[in-house]
XYZ file of C-alpha atoms in Angstrom:
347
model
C 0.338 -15.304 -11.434
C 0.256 -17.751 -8.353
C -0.856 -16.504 -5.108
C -0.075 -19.028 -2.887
C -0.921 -16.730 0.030
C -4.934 -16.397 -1.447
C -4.989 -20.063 -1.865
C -4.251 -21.112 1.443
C -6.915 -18.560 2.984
C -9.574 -20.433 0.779
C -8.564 -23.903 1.577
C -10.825 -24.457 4.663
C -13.588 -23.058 3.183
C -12.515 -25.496 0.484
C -12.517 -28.568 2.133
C -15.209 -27.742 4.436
C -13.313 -27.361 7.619
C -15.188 -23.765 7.576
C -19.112 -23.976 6.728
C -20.551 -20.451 6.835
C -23.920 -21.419 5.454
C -25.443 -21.736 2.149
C -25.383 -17.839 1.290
C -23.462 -15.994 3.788
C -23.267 -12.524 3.417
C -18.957 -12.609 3.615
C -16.406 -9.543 3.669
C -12.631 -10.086 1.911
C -10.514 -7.601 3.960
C -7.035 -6.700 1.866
C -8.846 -8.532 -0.865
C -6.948 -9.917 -3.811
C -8.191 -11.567 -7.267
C -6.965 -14.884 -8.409
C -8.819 -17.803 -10.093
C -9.381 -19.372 -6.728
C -11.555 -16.681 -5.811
C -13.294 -16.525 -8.764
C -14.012 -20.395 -8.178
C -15.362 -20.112 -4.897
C -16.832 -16.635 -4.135
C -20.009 -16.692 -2.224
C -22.558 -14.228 -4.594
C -22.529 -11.674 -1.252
C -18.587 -11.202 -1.364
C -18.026 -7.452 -0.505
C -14.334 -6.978 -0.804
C -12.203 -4.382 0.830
C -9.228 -3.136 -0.715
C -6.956 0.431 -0.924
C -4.475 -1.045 -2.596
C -5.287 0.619 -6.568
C -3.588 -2.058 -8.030
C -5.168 -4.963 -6.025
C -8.615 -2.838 -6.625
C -8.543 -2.803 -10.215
C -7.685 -6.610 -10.621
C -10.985 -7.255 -8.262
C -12.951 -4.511 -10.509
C -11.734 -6.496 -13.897
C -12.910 -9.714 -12.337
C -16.065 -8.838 -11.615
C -16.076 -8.051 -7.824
C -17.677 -5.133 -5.996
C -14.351 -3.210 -4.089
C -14.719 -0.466 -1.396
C -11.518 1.217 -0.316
C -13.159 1.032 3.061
C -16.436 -0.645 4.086
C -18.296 0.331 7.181
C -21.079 -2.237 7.840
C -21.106 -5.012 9.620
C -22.995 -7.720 10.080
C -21.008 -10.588 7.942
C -21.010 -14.175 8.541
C -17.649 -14.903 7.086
C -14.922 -12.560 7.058
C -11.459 -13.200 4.908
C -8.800 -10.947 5.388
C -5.264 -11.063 4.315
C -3.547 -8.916 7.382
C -0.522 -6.360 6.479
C 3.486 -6.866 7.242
C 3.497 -4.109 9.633
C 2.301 -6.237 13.246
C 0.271 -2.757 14.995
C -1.640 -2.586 11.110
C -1.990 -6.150 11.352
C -3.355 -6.061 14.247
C -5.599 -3.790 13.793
C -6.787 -5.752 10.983
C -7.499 -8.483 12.974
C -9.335 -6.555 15.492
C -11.532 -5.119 12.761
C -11.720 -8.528 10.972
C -13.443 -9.611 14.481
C -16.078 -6.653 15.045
C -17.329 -6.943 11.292
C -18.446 -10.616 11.894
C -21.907 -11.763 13.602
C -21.622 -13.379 16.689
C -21.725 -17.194 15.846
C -19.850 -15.964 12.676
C -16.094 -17.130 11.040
C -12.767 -15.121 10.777
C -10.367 -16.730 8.331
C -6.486 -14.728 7.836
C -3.505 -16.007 6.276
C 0.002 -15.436 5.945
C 3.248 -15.907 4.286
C 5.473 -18.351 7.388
C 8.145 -15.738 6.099
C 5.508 -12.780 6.875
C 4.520 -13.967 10.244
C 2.301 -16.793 10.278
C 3.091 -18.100 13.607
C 2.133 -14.625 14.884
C -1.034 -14.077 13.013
C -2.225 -17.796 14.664
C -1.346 -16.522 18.119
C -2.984 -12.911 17.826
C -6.622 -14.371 16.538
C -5.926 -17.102 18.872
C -5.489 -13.830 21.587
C -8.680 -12.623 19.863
C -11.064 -15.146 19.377
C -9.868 -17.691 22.421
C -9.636 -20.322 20.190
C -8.804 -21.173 16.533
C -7.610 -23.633 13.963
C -4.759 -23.813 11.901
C -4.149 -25.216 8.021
C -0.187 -25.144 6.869
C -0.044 -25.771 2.965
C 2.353 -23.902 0.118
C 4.315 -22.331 2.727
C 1.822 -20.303 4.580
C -0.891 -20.868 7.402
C -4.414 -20.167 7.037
C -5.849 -19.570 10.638
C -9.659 -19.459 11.074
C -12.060 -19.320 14.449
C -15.979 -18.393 15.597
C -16.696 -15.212 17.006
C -18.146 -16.302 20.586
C -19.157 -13.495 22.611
C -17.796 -15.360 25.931
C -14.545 -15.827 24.481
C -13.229 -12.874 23.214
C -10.845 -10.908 24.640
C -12.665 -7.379 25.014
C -9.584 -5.506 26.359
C -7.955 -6.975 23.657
C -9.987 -6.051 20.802
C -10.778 -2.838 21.651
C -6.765 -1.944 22.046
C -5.559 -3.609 19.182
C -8.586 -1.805 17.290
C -6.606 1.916 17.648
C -3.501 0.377 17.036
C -3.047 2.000 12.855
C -5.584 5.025 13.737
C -3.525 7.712 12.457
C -1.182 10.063 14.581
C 1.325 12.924 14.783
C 4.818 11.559 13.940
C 8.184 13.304 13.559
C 7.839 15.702 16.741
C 4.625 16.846 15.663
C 5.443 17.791 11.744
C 3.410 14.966 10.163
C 0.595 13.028 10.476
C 0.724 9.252 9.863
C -0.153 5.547 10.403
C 1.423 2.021 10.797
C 1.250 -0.079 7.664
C 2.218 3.124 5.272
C 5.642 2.737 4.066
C 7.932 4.437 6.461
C 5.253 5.309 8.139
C 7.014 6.862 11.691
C 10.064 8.452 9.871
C 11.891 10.111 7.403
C 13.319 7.595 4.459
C 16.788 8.047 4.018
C 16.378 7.758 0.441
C 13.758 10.520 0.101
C 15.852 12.917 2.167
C 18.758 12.391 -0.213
C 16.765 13.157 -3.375
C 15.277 16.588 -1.563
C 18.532 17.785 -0.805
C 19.707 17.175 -4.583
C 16.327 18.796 -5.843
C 16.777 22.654 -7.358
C 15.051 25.338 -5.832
C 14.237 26.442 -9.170
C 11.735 23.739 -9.666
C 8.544 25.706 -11.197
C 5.496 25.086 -12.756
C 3.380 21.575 -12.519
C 4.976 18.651 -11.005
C 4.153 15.316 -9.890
C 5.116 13.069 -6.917
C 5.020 9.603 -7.695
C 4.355 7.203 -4.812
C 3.287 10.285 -2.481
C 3.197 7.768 0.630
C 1.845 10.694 3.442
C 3.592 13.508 1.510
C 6.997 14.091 2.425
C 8.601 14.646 -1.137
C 5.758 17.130 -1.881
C 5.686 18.793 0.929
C 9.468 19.478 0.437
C 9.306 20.433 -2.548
C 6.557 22.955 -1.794
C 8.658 24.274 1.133
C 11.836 24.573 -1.282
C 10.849 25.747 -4.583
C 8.463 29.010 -4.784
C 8.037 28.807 -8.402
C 6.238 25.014 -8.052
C 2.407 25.849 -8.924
C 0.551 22.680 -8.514
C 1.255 18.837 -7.611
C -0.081 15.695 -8.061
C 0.280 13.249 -5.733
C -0.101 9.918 -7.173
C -0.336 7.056 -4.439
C -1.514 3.508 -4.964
C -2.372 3.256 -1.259
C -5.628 5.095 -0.225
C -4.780 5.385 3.386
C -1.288 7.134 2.487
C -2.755 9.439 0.339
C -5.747 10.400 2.733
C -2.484 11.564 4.928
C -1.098 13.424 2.644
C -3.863 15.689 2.004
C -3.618 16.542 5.618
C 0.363 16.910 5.756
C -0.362 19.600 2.705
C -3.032 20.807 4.238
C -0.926 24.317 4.900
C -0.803 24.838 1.150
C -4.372 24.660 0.035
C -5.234 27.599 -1.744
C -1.807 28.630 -2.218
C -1.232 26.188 -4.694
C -2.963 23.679 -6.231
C -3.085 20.192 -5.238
C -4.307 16.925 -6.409
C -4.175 13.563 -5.005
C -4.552 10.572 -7.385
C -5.774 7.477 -6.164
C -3.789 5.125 -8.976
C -1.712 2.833 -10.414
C 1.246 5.020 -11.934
C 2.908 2.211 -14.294
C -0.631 2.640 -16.349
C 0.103 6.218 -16.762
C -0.190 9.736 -15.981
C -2.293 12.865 -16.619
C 0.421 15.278 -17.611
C 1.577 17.216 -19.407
C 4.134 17.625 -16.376
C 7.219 20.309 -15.962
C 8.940 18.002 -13.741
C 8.368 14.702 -11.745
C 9.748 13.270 -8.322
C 9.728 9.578 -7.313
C 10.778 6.905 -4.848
C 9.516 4.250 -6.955
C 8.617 0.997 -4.539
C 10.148 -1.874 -5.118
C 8.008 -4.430 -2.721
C 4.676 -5.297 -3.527
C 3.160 -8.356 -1.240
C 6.650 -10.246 -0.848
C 10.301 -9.456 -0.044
C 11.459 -10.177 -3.057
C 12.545 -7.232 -5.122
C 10.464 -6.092 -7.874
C 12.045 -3.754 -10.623
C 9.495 -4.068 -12.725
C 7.426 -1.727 -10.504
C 10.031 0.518 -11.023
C 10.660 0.778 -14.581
C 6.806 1.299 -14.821
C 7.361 4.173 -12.680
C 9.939 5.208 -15.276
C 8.268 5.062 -18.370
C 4.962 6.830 -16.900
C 7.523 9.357 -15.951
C 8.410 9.574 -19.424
C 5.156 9.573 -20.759
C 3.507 12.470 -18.580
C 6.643 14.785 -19.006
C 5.900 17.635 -21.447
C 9.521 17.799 -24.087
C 12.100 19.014 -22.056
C 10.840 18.194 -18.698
C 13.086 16.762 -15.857
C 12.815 13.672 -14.119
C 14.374 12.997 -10.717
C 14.284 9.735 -9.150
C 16.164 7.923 -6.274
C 16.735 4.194 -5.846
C 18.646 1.369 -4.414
C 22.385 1.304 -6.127
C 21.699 -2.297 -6.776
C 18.418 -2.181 -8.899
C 19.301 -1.986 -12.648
C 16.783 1.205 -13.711
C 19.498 2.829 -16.108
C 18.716 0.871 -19.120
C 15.113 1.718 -18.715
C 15.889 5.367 -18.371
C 18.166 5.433 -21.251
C 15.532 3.801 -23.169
C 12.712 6.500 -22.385
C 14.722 9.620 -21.796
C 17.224 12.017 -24.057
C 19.574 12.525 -20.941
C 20.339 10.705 -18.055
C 22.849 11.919 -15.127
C 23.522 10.730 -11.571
C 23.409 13.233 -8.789
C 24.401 10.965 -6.197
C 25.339 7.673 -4.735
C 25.247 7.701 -1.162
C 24.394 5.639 1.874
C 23.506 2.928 -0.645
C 21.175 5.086 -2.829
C 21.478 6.845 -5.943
C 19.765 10.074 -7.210
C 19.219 10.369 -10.830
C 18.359 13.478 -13.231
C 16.921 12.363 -17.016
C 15.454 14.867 -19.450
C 12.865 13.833 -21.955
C 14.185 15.153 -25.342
C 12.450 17.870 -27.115
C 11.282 15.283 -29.774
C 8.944 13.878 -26.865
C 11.773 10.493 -26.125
């Protein structure tokens, strides 16, 4: 698939507007694979990703991926900054201290995602920078000069995602997770249609910091274990600490993957809020209906499903096509909660 966003980050070091050297030691923060990386990675190229599904495209192309990488040191740093603006800048910030002095920063964004922003913050940052517009996004790139960075600046805009108590106290959490300061609507509609007599083994799907499971622990006595299964290494790191209360009580397990390749299962029951944005706006219900059918799949015969969505994305078919029984709880607020059943001859 194109990635016009990866492109444009590479341009200046493809036309040589940015010269880092003949073997610079470089750092991709947010890193993602694509053909034009392959085509011009430098043979030091440490790339940084918590994303699973961005992780395991880098893996299957070859790359070295950390969820998190603590040296420093490089002479080129990439990065490819979040939606949220405090995670973004944060990234920035970080994108900054991980470079040499004398060394480049490169970042790039969407213009829908807030490329005139991202040129003004590492502008703010670095005290001066260039720009490159091409295929709808902005590549914006600048040398670390100890006499012109903005100290204050960096070092605030450093804490900016470092995680913190949210919702009077009750969890702990971080900009750039999704919903990150709140309670989603949609998740509080499918715990109040969830049974108390939920028991056994279950699995969350798309954990985020832990809310569903959490719940669910809270509500149904009977519930054993969970698996939280979270694509985003920073959300799931939260969770453990949000279900922190229920270690050794029950048992817990956080899974750092992407669910549409499967589950572990054999499952009594699964939740989900299956996402339905990945790196755009644009919705994508194939995310979803992988969700679904991994559902499906890890459910032991007889098992429940419950899931809640937009009203507008088109999941029934899917659900039909993978489960015995399908029912809708709810449809409220612009969300509907669904029940399926996987049928005793394992469909």
């Amino acid at each position: 698939m194109s990635d016009p966003v990866l492109e444009t980050l590479l341009l200046p070091l493809l036309s040589g507007e940015v010269e880092p050297g003949s073997d610079p030691k470089a750092l991709f923060m947010r890193a993602r694979a694509g053909q034009s990386l392959r085509d011009l990675a430098p043979a030091k190229l440490v790339c940084e990703q918590s994303f699973a599904p961005d992780r395991d495209a880098l893996q299957k192309s070859g790359f070295e991926v950390l969820a998190e990488v603590a040296e420093t040191g490089f002479d080129l740093v990439l990065v490819l900054p979040g939606r949220q603006r405090q995670e973004a800048r944060a990234q920035l910030a970080r994108a900054v201290s991980k470079a040499v002095t004398g060394g480049q920063v490169i970042a790039c964004s969407a213009n829908t995602e807030g490329a005139k922003t991202l040129e003004s913050d590492l502008s703010d940052l670095l005290g001066r920078t260039e720009k490159l517009t091409k295929n709808k996004c902005r590549a914006v790139w600048g040398t670390v000069q100890v006499e012109n960075l903005n100290q204050d600046l960096l070092e605030k805009w450093s804490r900016l995602d470092k995680p913190r108590t949210v919702l009077e106290g009750a969890y702990v959490s971080r900009p750039g997770i999704f919903a990150w300061d709140r309670v989603d609507p949609a998740s509080a509609l499918l715990v109040s249609h969830l049974p108390e007599t939920l028991k056994g083994r279950g699995a969350d799907l798309g954990a985020g910091f832990g809310y569903l499971s959490r719940a669910i622990l809270e509500k149904a006595p009977k519930v054993a274990a969970m698996d939280l299964y979270e694509a985003e290494k920073r959300a799931l790191d939260l969770a453990e600490q949000n279900l922190s209360a229920f270690k050794g009580k029950r048992a817990l397990n956080g899974i750092w993957s992407d669910v549409t390749k499967g589950l572990e299962g054999p499952y009594d029951f699964v939740v989900s809020n299956p996402p339905f944005h990945q790196a755009g706006r644009a919705d994508r219900v194939d995310v979803g209906q992988g969700f679904i059918r991994s559902a499906a799949g890890g459910l032991r015969p007889g098992g429940d499903f419950f899931m809640v969505a937009n009203r507008h994305l088109p999941y029934e078919q899917t659900l039909s096509d993978v489960f015995a029984n399908v029912a809708q709880l709810a449809d409220e607020g612009g969300y509907k909660v669904i029940r399926a059943v996987k049928g005793k001859g394992g469909r």
